[in-house]
Amino acid sequence: MSRSNSEVDNAGDVASVESRPADAGNQGVSGYMKDDVAEFVSLRGQAVLNNPRLNKGTAFPDSERRALGLEGLLPPGVAALDMQAQRAYQHIAAKTDPLERYIGLVALQDRNETLFYRVLLDHLEECLPIIYTPTVGLACQRYSHIYRRARGVWICPEHRGRIEKVLANVGTRDIRLIVATDNERILGLGDLGAGGMGIPIGKLALYSTGAGIHPKYTLPISLDVGTDNQELLDDELYLGWRHARLRGKPYDDFIEEFVQAVKRIFPLALLQWEDFKQQNALRLLERYRKRLPSFNDDIQGTAAIGAAALLAGVRATGKPLSQQRMVMLGAGAAGIGISRLIRDTFRRSGAEGNELIGKIGMLDSGGFLHQGRKLSDETKAEFAWPVEMVKAAGMDPNQPLDLLAVVRALKPTVLVGTSGQPGVFTEAVIRAMASHVERPVILPLSNPTSKCEAKPADLIAWTAGRAMVATGSPFDPVEWQGRMIRIGQGNNVLIFPGVGLGVLVSEASRVSDAMFRVAAETLAQHVSDADIAAGTLFPRLRELRAITHKVACAVVRQAREEGVGRPLDDGDIPSAVGAAMWTPNYARLEAAPESATAERS
Ligand code: NAD
């Protein structure tokens, strides 16, 4: 156990924190914001209503209206949170344009955080595609045009030499969870400059919804190192740092200063790297994973999703791992991450040597990866087949080997797409796969919807209803010969909130790949027979909280086994995790004593 609460001196007391639990003291990530714990508030009147963390709108009871100077500032009727949530949801649902729904939800988050999270939790399946993929992609593209109010921290090269000071402006040192992006590969949409900030904000909203990590402990960060997106640079409304991207050593030095500043200002924080481009994503993960608790969701979270699909596929098809083979289209951060974890899964099932190599065939934009090709990239070389194996599989290494040729030769049971190229899972490819596999497992994971490698309805039709399909973005069920086939969403949200929560509860000093492996195994076990009968490899998103709890427990156990987390007994883990999960309810507010108000003013 390397991190303790005492490391944060006066945590929560820095600068402009207006409220503290009445029983004071830093209670760790668990045990805060219980209904019976009051918060002392030093703000009064309109300032309370303008603070999204404190604001209850019409739900302020008369006693709090009197105590906090709110009398006359609200209509007299007092509404319960449930009623407010119904009204707020109706407002959102009445909008027909997805981007307007996004703007509506973000406005609610800016007005009243508790209500925002209540609406999200009550309507998870409808709201998730708005605050996350696919609509968040559009919001990121339109960011500078729809911008309303700041959230999170922007750090740009002009802050070099004083990044620590910039982070201290947040006003609290008790941040437990940071999601940071450099905006270069936002979903499958590429370099979106300042607009990428929508992703850390959305991911952290999913953490608070799925894992119940209280929003006050979370911080979205945009490492705005510029953009090479000319359209953005030419846009007069563009809000980002209007320069070409920082590259090379200056970029590395900037990231290094950022990490050091995080360690000093937020010593209890888990840092999630998000939507970095492949080379930086893999490099930064390796460089920093042992220096602070950190992970990259695009690599490791996605890997767990892929591994969970494979394991659920084993159950669904009744074919053991020894009879499974995967073809991966896309050798970027996601493709490499999935392939590494799946290779580990095959290895643990007993495969080794050439047999292990032969379990995974990978393609990048230049075709099949083999040792006869010039591969400058070490991570791709990891999956390149020896030329002799290519020949033995009936392929000619001197010819460009495209997906169709590879599928015909390797006869995969699982086909995964992380290429960001729509339509590349063609009818010919899918029919070739389906001609030798009874239940093909097909995962076109690219996001957003417009980048998906194939439409699920086509996959179902081309395989005569036999394919088990999971996508990255949500899709409607597909009707096939009178049967409704559910399209599972291989959404990382089924993994990262549980991993993050587990790491925080166990106070783990680092995040290991094995934590993602146990997360994948736990998720696959959660897939019910009814899910499989409905044709899907993933559970419904409405089960998110229950899944997250189980995943977090598995991660806490794994951290303990590895000696990097608290030595909690198995029997104590579920309640420790449960206690750390905040449910959006209003805290009781009390006016801070005069002396405290004076001290703060
Ligand atoms: P990346 O840019 O690092 O990698 C893309 C890879 O695709 C590169 O290796 C590139 O060579 C390859 N590629 C491009 N065109 C190709 C083609 N025609 N044939 C074969 N390969 C081709 O991006 P990434 O981080 O790996 O993400 C890729 C996609 O996966 C994105 O759309 C992202 O949204 C999606 N993704 C989905 C999930 C999920 O659903 N759970 C999670 C993470 C990423």
XYZ file of C-alpha atoms and ligand atoms in Angstrom:
645
model
C 0.000 0.000 0.000
C 1.912 3.010 -1.179
C -0.559 5.843 -0.933
C -2.204 7.060 2.201
C -4.616 9.840 2.908
C -2.152 11.578 5.159
C 0.014 12.259 2.122
C -2.426 14.980 1.190
C -1.877 17.610 3.762
C -5.069 19.564 4.396
C -6.702 17.816 1.454
C -9.872 19.537 0.410
C -8.988 22.724 2.222
C -7.092 24.505 -0.488
C -8.354 27.778 -1.923
C -12.017 28.028 -2.814
C -13.591 24.883 -1.451
C -16.912 26.048 -0.144
C -18.145 22.982 1.623
C -16.868 20.146 3.749
C -18.571 17.201 5.349
C -19.753 18.224 8.812
C -17.905 15.300 10.350
C -14.797 16.653 8.621
C -11.653 14.601 8.196
C -10.562 12.887 5.060
C -12.489 9.628 4.923
C -10.853 8.078 1.886
C -12.832 7.497 -1.246
C -15.432 5.530 0.687
C -17.810 6.793 3.259
C -18.355 10.293 1.928
C -21.588 12.004 1.060
C -23.814 9.703 3.049
C -27.378 10.943 3.414
C -26.968 11.382 7.151
C -23.836 13.508 6.825
C -24.384 17.256 6.525
C -22.143 19.617 4.648
C -21.284 23.044 5.989
C -21.702 25.703 3.352
C -20.152 29.121 3.522
C -21.761 30.459 0.333
C -25.095 32.300 0.489
C -27.975 33.178 -1.814
C -27.466 33.189 -5.578
C -23.904 31.890 -5.159
C -25.343 28.625 -3.780
C -27.693 28.279 -6.755
C -24.828 29.013 -9.146
C -22.708 26.216 -7.680
C -23.610 22.966 -9.504
C -22.255 20.823 -6.690
C -24.417 22.465 -4.017
C -27.413 23.492 -6.070
C -30.628 21.547 -5.476
C -32.873 23.970 -7.378
C -36.486 23.547 -6.336
C -35.530 20.667 -4.023
C -34.068 22.957 -1.350
C -36.239 22.365 1.738
C -37.561 25.435 3.593
C -35.012 24.995 6.392
C -32.062 25.172 3.961
C -33.668 28.071 2.059
C -33.756 30.009 5.318
C -30.276 29.005 6.446
C -28.558 29.681 3.127
C -30.290 32.920 2.168
C -32.379 31.387 -0.607
C -35.809 32.625 0.470
C -37.529 34.363 -2.414
C -34.954 33.138 -4.939
C -36.915 30.003 -5.816
C -40.585 29.246 -6.540
C -42.343 28.268 -3.282
C -43.085 24.662 -4.250
C -40.515 22.142 -2.994
C -39.884 19.244 -5.400
C -38.377 15.860 -4.573
C -35.287 14.737 -6.509
C -37.348 12.052 -8.266
C -39.812 14.648 -9.533
C -37.014 16.917 -10.675
C -35.402 13.980 -12.479
C -38.648 13.200 -14.296
C -39.007 16.820 -15.406
C -35.369 17.108 -16.496
C -35.582 13.856 -18.454
C -38.730 15.038 -20.225
C -36.864 18.171 -21.326
C -34.054 16.095 -22.788
C -36.341 13.501 -24.378
C -38.414 16.226 -26.062
C -35.392 17.269 -28.123
C -35.044 15.394 -31.404
C -31.515 16.413 -32.379
C -28.813 14.320 -30.584
C -26.468 17.314 -30.315
C -29.232 19.363 -28.682
C -29.730 16.516 -26.207
C -26.015 16.601 -25.463
C -26.123 20.356 -24.927
C -29.174 19.928 -22.693
C -27.486 17.288 -20.549
C -24.261 19.265 -20.230
C -26.282 22.338 -19.236
C -27.921 20.241 -16.527
C -24.498 19.066 -15.338
C -23.406 22.698 -15.141
C -26.541 23.638 -13.177
C -27.147 20.773 -10.778
C -24.732 17.867 -10.668
C -26.741 15.592 -8.415
C -29.779 15.895 -10.665
C -27.637 15.298 -13.757
C -26.311 12.047 -12.313
C -29.746 10.968 -11.167
C -31.115 11.420 -14.699
C -28.147 9.516 -16.121
C -28.556 6.657 -13.703
C -32.335 6.424 -14.210
C -32.010 6.492 -18.031
C -28.615 4.981 -18.614
C -29.295 3.225 -21.904
C -30.802 6.362 -23.475
C -28.273 8.827 -22.055
C -25.055 6.917 -22.590
C -25.040 7.321 -26.394
C -25.479 11.057 -25.824
C -22.794 11.786 -23.268
C -20.550 9.219 -24.872
C -20.145 7.634 -28.300
C -21.593 8.386 -30.802
C -22.964 11.856 -29.944
C -19.943 12.970 -27.931
C -17.926 12.633 -31.158
C -20.116 15.218 -32.832
C -19.943 17.424 -29.740
C -16.123 17.276 -29.866
C -16.147 18.212 -33.553
C -18.450 21.157 -32.854
C -16.858 22.028 -29.499
C -15.821 25.628 -30.144
C -19.232 26.365 -31.646
C -21.387 24.881 -28.887
C -19.122 25.919 -25.987
C -21.068 27.226 -22.968
C -19.044 26.919 -19.794
C -15.595 25.727 -18.747
C -15.119 22.402 -17.000
C -11.781 20.818 -16.124
C -8.283 22.102 -16.779
C -6.501 23.062 -20.005
C -2.744 22.917 -19.992
C -0.885 24.260 -22.990
C 2.796 24.768 -23.859
C 2.657 28.355 -22.609
C 2.252 26.922 -19.122
C 5.608 25.149 -19.273
C 7.643 25.734 -16.138
C 4.519 26.375 -14.057
C 2.169 23.459 -14.726
C 2.120 22.721 -11.007
C 0.714 26.197 -10.371
C -1.914 25.723 -13.058
C -3.059 22.472 -11.438
C -3.144 24.124 -8.026
C -5.734 26.547 -9.452
C -8.228 23.671 -9.276
C -8.641 24.604 -5.624
C -8.483 21.175 -4.035
C -5.740 18.612 -3.714
C -8.160 15.800 -3.059
C -8.547 14.651 -6.638
C -8.631 10.854 -6.999
C -9.256 10.377 -10.673
C -7.903 12.271 -13.674
C -8.712 11.588 -17.308
C -6.257 13.396 -19.576
C -6.110 13.574 -23.365
C -3.832 15.310 -25.862
C -6.759 15.290 -28.308
C -4.865 13.674 -31.168
C -7.054 10.599 -31.761
C -10.539 11.372 -30.556
C -12.618 8.214 -31.038
C -11.986 7.342 -34.697
C -12.230 11.022 -35.658
C -8.585 11.996 -35.420
C -7.106 15.274 -34.200
C -9.910 17.425 -32.802
C -7.734 19.931 -30.954
C -9.464 21.638 -28.040
C -12.674 19.764 -28.863
C -11.195 16.585 -27.430
C -12.080 17.868 -23.953
C -15.553 16.367 -24.449
C -13.994 12.911 -24.029
C -12.438 13.243 -20.529
C -15.589 15.027 -19.373
C -17.776 12.241 -20.780
C -15.564 9.463 -19.392
C -15.577 10.951 -15.921
C -19.353 11.305 -16.072
C -19.428 7.571 -16.799
C -17.164 6.929 -13.809
C -19.497 8.855 -11.529
C -22.538 7.123 -12.987
C -21.200 3.593 -13.260
C -18.763 3.424 -10.364
C -20.283 6.101 -8.167
C -16.982 7.937 -7.835
C -18.142 11.283 -6.555
C -17.655 14.014 -9.193
C -15.822 16.208 -6.701
C -12.940 13.728 -6.789
C -12.626 13.777 -10.569
C -10.775 16.081 -12.948
C -10.849 16.196 -16.767
C -7.662 17.561 -18.330
C -6.909 18.655 -21.871
C -3.209 18.653 -22.689
C -3.689 21.171 -25.464
C -0.405 20.893 -27.326
C -1.885 22.435 -30.473
C -3.521 20.814 -33.472
C -2.537 19.806 -36.984
C -6.173 19.991 -38.051
C -6.090 22.901 -40.496
C -9.860 23.274 -40.522
C -9.755 24.012 -36.789
C -6.811 26.387 -37.115
C -8.748 28.297 -39.777
C -11.934 28.477 -37.709
C -12.255 31.914 -36.144
C -14.302 30.486 -33.261
C -11.648 27.879 -32.417
C -10.909 27.933 -28.686
C -7.737 25.875 -28.530
C -4.048 26.768 -28.513
C -3.775 27.948 -32.120
C -0.465 26.350 -33.103
C 0.812 23.236 -34.826
C 1.204 20.280 -32.496
C 4.176 20.121 -30.207
C 6.256 17.072 -31.206
C 9.421 15.224 -30.255
C 11.413 16.175 -27.184
C 9.428 19.331 -26.368
C 6.285 17.164 -26.290
C 7.938 14.556 -24.062
C 9.275 17.238 -21.711
C 5.817 18.795 -21.495
C 4.237 15.442 -20.561
C 6.993 14.788 -18.045
C 6.387 18.127 -16.326
C 2.663 17.389 -16.305
C 3.124 13.982 -14.658
C 5.451 15.385 -12.023
C 2.959 18.154 -11.284
C 0.117 15.632 -10.951
C 2.160 13.587 -8.495
C 2.846 16.632 -6.368
C -0.520 18.379 -6.467
C -2.791 15.298 -6.554
C -0.772 12.528 -4.899
C -3.805 10.263 -4.486
C -4.879 10.461 -8.113
C -5.203 7.656 -10.604
C -4.317 8.990 -14.056
C -6.126 7.651 -17.099
C -4.522 8.404 -20.483
C -7.222 8.868 -23.058
C -7.355 9.125 -26.859
C -3.659 9.625 -27.531
C -2.448 8.552 -30.960
C -0.978 5.086 -31.191
C 2.750 5.791 -30.783
C 2.335 8.237 -27.934
C -0.358 6.081 -26.326
C 1.840 2.994 -26.126
C 4.994 4.908 -25.239
C 3.471 7.018 -22.470
C 1.781 4.018 -20.931
C 5.087 2.141 -20.698
C 6.977 5.189 -19.456
C 4.619 6.103 -16.650
C 2.791 2.966 -15.557
C 5.328 2.246 -12.812
C 5.769 5.861 -11.768
C 2.178 6.488 -10.763
C -1.071 4.546 -10.843
C -2.065 5.039 -14.464
C -3.516 3.201 -17.418
C -4.655 3.776 -20.955
C -8.249 2.840 -21.549
C -7.924 2.684 -25.339
C -5.256 0.032 -24.948
C -6.038 -1.806 -21.717
C -9.764 -1.168 -21.302
C -10.404 -2.091 -24.919
C -8.211 -5.156 -24.468
C -10.417 -6.321 -21.623
C -13.513 -5.805 -23.773
C -11.978 -7.928 -26.536
C -10.903 -10.643 -24.100
C -14.351 -10.655 -22.469
C -15.956 -11.104 -25.898
C -13.623 -14.004 -26.653
C -14.427 -15.692 -23.329
C -18.160 -15.119 -23.741
C -17.812 -16.454 -27.298
C -16.260 -19.628 -25.925
C -19.369 -20.079 -23.789
C -21.760 -19.175 -26.603
C -20.195 -21.385 -29.242
C -19.254 -24.250 -26.948
C -15.803 -24.288 -28.590
C -12.862 -24.195 -26.151
C -10.033 -21.680 -26.437
C -7.882 -24.342 -28.093
C -10.235 -24.204 -31.103
C -10.452 -20.392 -31.310
C -8.413 -18.197 -33.677
C -8.590 -14.445 -34.081
C -7.998 -12.095 -36.984
C -7.489 -8.472 -35.953
C -7.918 -5.686 -38.520
C -6.109 -2.612 -37.187
C -2.738 -2.554 -35.444
C -3.143 0.667 -33.500
C -3.472 1.217 -29.773
C -6.758 -0.703 -29.557
C -5.721 -3.565 -31.854
C -2.382 -4.083 -30.095
C -3.994 -3.836 -26.650
C -6.690 -6.398 -27.441
C -4.230 -8.744 -29.129
C -1.801 -8.657 -26.211
C -4.435 -9.553 -23.656
C -5.954 -12.225 -25.885
C -2.504 -13.690 -26.513
C -2.083 -13.826 -22.750
C -5.460 -15.592 -22.484
C -4.418 -18.178 -25.074
C -1.067 -18.600 -23.339
C -2.740 -19.217 -20.009
C -4.884 -21.886 -21.675
C -1.696 -23.739 -22.645
C -0.791 -22.485 -26.146
C 2.886 -21.707 -26.776
C 5.485 -21.285 -29.512
C 4.205 -21.251 -33.093
C 0.817 -22.485 -31.963
C 0.476 -19.298 -29.896
C 1.661 -17.091 -32.759
C -0.818 -18.803 -35.085
C -3.731 -17.973 -32.788
C -3.685 -14.316 -33.842
C -3.336 -12.875 -37.320
C -3.096 -9.097 -37.500
C -3.413 -6.626 -40.366
C -2.588 -2.954 -40.611
C -3.224 -0.657 -43.575
C -0.430 -2.459 -45.463
C -2.030 -5.910 -45.027
C -1.057 -9.008 -43.037
C 1.787 -8.543 -40.551
C 4.641 -10.961 -41.222
C 8.396 -10.926 -40.890
C 8.872 -10.598 -44.643
C 7.502 -7.064 -44.457
C 9.470 -4.033 -43.369
C 7.922 -3.169 -40.009
C 9.526 -0.207 -38.332
C 7.100 -0.426 -35.466
C 8.165 -2.753 -32.627
C 4.633 -3.255 -31.386
C 3.522 -4.522 -34.791
C 6.592 -6.745 -35.071
C 5.392 -8.485 -31.891
C 2.531 -10.002 -33.902
C 4.299 -10.563 -37.233
C 4.295 -14.215 -38.312
C 7.508 -15.905 -39.456
C 7.492 -16.220 -43.252
C 7.537 -20.028 -43.018
C 4.283 -19.975 -41.041
C 2.695 -17.686 -43.618
C 3.597 -20.144 -46.368
C 2.458 -23.115 -44.315
C -0.933 -21.411 -43.966
C -1.184 -21.312 -47.760
C -0.461 -17.594 -48.185
C 2.171 -16.024 -50.420
C 4.259 -13.574 -48.369
C 5.413 -11.885 -51.580
C 1.875 -10.780 -52.382
C -0.072 -8.094 -50.508
C -2.271 -10.078 -48.146
C -5.604 -8.371 -47.632
C -8.361 -9.254 -45.182
C -10.167 -11.584 -47.559
C -7.012 -13.564 -48.301
C -6.192 -13.796 -44.590
C -9.697 -14.887 -43.563
C -9.725 -17.560 -46.283
C -6.353 -18.892 -45.163
C -6.641 -18.638 -41.373
C -10.338 -19.503 -40.940
C -10.777 -17.343 -37.836
C -13.521 -17.963 -35.300
C -13.259 -14.352 -34.100
C -12.891 -11.279 -36.333
C -12.171 -7.919 -34.713
C -12.056 -4.485 -36.322
C -10.181 -1.553 -34.796
C -9.214 0.093 -38.081
C -11.523 3.110 -38.041
C -12.431 2.180 -41.664
C -16.143 1.848 -42.375
C -17.277 -1.003 -44.623
C -14.033 -3.016 -44.585
C -15.833 -6.096 -43.278
C -17.234 -6.764 -46.744
C -19.810 -9.345 -47.742
C -17.077 -11.482 -49.327
C -14.991 -11.433 -46.128
C -17.919 -12.301 -43.879
C -19.255 -15.037 -46.148
C -15.769 -16.546 -46.304
C -15.594 -16.541 -42.498
C -19.094 -17.961 -42.098
C -18.370 -20.779 -44.555
C -16.140 -22.523 -42.027
C -17.459 -21.380 -38.619
C -20.854 -22.258 -37.208
C -21.120 -19.186 -34.919
C -18.694 -16.500 -36.085
C -17.878 -13.910 -33.438
C -17.593 -10.543 -35.212
C -16.569 -7.363 -33.417
C -16.512 -4.218 -35.564
C -15.354 -1.991 -32.724
C -14.507 1.273 -34.472
C -16.245 4.390 -33.210
C -18.256 6.448 -33.714
C -21.076 4.725 -35.628
C -19.921 6.201 -38.948
C -16.556 4.409 -38.634
C -17.911 0.945 -37.817
C -16.359 -1.754 -40.034
C -19.813 -3.130 -40.956
C -23.471 -2.671 -40.179
C -24.720 -5.351 -37.788
C -27.818 -5.967 -39.942
C -25.538 -6.863 -42.877
C -23.402 -9.146 -40.712
C -26.490 -10.990 -39.541
C -27.846 -11.294 -43.099
C -24.529 -12.449 -44.636
C -24.169 -15.161 -41.974
C -27.842 -16.218 -42.130
C -28.378 -15.118 -38.529
C -25.441 -17.115 -37.145
C -23.028 -14.298 -36.271
C -22.577 -13.085 -32.714
C -21.938 -9.395 -33.179
C -20.731 -6.726 -30.778
C -19.955 -3.180 -31.815
C -18.205 -0.207 -30.245
C -21.122 2.189 -30.670
C -24.719 1.247 -29.888
C -26.917 -0.353 -32.562
C -30.579 -1.361 -32.538
C -31.470 -5.058 -32.381
C -31.677 -6.780 -35.747
C -34.694 -8.817 -36.796
C -33.805 -12.067 -38.506
C -36.544 -14.475 -39.611
C -38.913 -13.356 -36.873
C -36.191 -13.416 -34.181
C -34.776 -10.281 -32.561
C -31.002 -10.458 -32.243
C -29.505 -8.072 -29.697
C -26.310 -6.312 -30.753
C -24.055 -6.222 -27.727
C -22.104 -3.043 -27.166
C -18.445 -3.767 -26.485
C -18.274 -0.516 -24.638
C -15.261 0.073 -22.405
C -17.695 1.493 -19.858
C -18.241 -2.126 -18.802
C -14.587 -2.243 -17.721
C -12.888 1.053 -16.841
C -15.232 2.271 -14.068
C -14.740 -1.042 -12.238
C -10.987 -1.014 -12.713
C -10.748 2.628 -11.583
C -12.935 2.022 -8.554
C -10.997 -1.118 -7.630
C -7.692 0.727 -7.872
C -8.976 3.556 -5.679
C -10.531 1.294 -3.055
C -7.419 -0.861 -2.858
C -5.195 2.240 -2.959
C -3.103 0.379 -5.493
C 0.270 1.909 -6.261
C 0.144 0.763 -9.880
C -2.277 -0.658 -12.405
C -1.328 -3.997 -13.920
C -2.436 -5.814 -17.074
C -3.592 -8.653 -14.826
C -6.166 -6.283 -13.307
C -7.664 -5.916 -16.787
C -7.535 -9.675 -17.280
C -9.567 -10.321 -14.124
C -11.910 -7.513 -15.169
C -12.469 -9.267 -18.519
C -13.056 -12.624 -16.831
C -15.529 -11.054 -14.422
C -17.417 -9.335 -17.233
C -17.577 -12.532 -19.294
C -18.949 -14.416 -16.271
C -21.638 -11.773 -15.899
C -22.994 -12.494 -19.398
C -26.090 -14.554 -18.699
C -27.448 -17.537 -20.598
C -30.366 -15.266 -21.530
C -27.918 -12.768 -23.072
C -26.329 -15.536 -25.095
C -29.739 -16.858 -26.153
C -30.568 -13.336 -27.358
C -27.471 -13.525 -29.556
C -25.241 -11.151 -27.628
C -21.843 -11.381 -25.956
C -22.270 -8.483 -23.552
C -24.742 -7.744 -20.781
C -27.121 -4.832 -20.981
C -25.764 -1.450 -19.976
C -28.550 -1.079 -17.452
C -26.624 -3.607 -15.340
C -23.632 -1.283 -15.263
C -23.560 -0.649 -11.511
C -23.771 -4.338 -10.617
C -21.074 -5.213 -13.156
C -18.836 -2.390 -11.981
C -19.135 -3.565 -8.391
C -18.054 -7.095 -9.354
C -15.206 -5.887 -11.550
C -13.959 -3.559 -8.801
C -13.996 -6.411 -6.255
C -11.947 -8.572 -8.627
C -9.451 -5.734 -9.114
C -9.105 -5.170 -5.351
C -8.374 -8.897 -4.895
C -5.862 -8.830 -7.753
C -4.095 -5.745 -6.335
C -3.799 -7.525 -3.003
C -2.431 -10.691 -4.685
C 0.195 -8.632 -6.476
C 1.152 -6.907 -3.231
C 0.368 -3.444 -4.591
C -2.964 -2.879 -2.831
C -4.484 -2.944 0.636
C -4.537 -6.395 2.262
C -8.339 -6.579 2.526
C -9.968 -9.909 3.402
C -12.131 -11.415 0.671
C -15.201 -11.098 2.888
C -14.623 -7.361 3.427
C -14.059 -6.428 -0.208
C -17.682 -6.248 -1.445
C -18.710 -3.908 1.373
C -15.575 -1.759 0.986
C -16.329 -1.362 -2.710
C -20.040 -0.803 -2.077
C -19.289 1.897 0.485
C -17.211 3.781 -2.075
C -20.059 3.951 -4.604
C -21.890 7.255 -4.363
C -25.548 7.312 -5.313
C -26.788 10.684 -6.516
C -28.842 11.964 -3.589
C -28.783 15.453 -2.146
C -26.566 15.941 0.879
C -28.047 17.801 3.852
C -26.647 21.345 3.790
C -26.044 23.533 6.807
C -24.813 27.097 7.023
C -21.166 27.128 8.047
C -20.575 28.846 11.387
C -19.820 32.586 11.059
C -16.157 32.139 12.031
C -15.625 29.568 9.269
C -17.291 31.905 6.772
C -15.102 34.796 7.865
C -11.968 32.686 7.672
C -12.775 31.699 4.136
C -13.775 35.112 2.876
P -5.137 3.997 -34.087
O -5.150 5.171 -34.975
O -4.055 3.847 -33.074
O -5.076 2.659 -35.005
C -5.764 2.435 -36.204
C -5.090 1.265 -36.917
O -5.880 0.873 -38.030
C -3.706 1.577 -37.460
O -2.832 0.507 -37.142
C -3.878 1.580 -38.976
O -2.742 1.124 -39.661
C -5.008 0.601 -39.116
N -5.731 0.740 -40.383
C -6.169 1.863 -40.978
N -6.794 1.547 -42.143
C -6.752 0.216 -42.244
C -7.228 -0.717 -43.208
N -7.887 -0.313 -44.290
N -6.996 -2.020 -42.986
C -6.339 -2.431 -41.885
N -5.895 -1.629 -40.939
C -6.085 -0.311 -41.130
O -6.537 3.936 -33.388
P -7.008 3.024 -32.137
O -6.796 3.732 -30.869
O -6.417 1.669 -32.264
O -8.590 2.991 -32.394
C -9.087 2.423 -33.598
C -10.602 2.422 -33.553
O -11.049 1.605 -32.494
C -11.240 3.796 -33.337
O -12.327 3.942 -34.213
C -11.734 3.746 -31.920
O -12.881 4.525 -31.729
C -12.054 2.282 -31.773
N -12.070 1.855 -30.372
C -13.173 1.209 -29.922
C -13.258 0.813 -28.615
C -14.490 0.084 -28.135
O -15.464 0.076 -28.794
N -14.494 -0.555 -27.010
C -12.209 1.104 -27.744
C -11.065 1.770 -28.227
C -11.009 2.127 -29.560
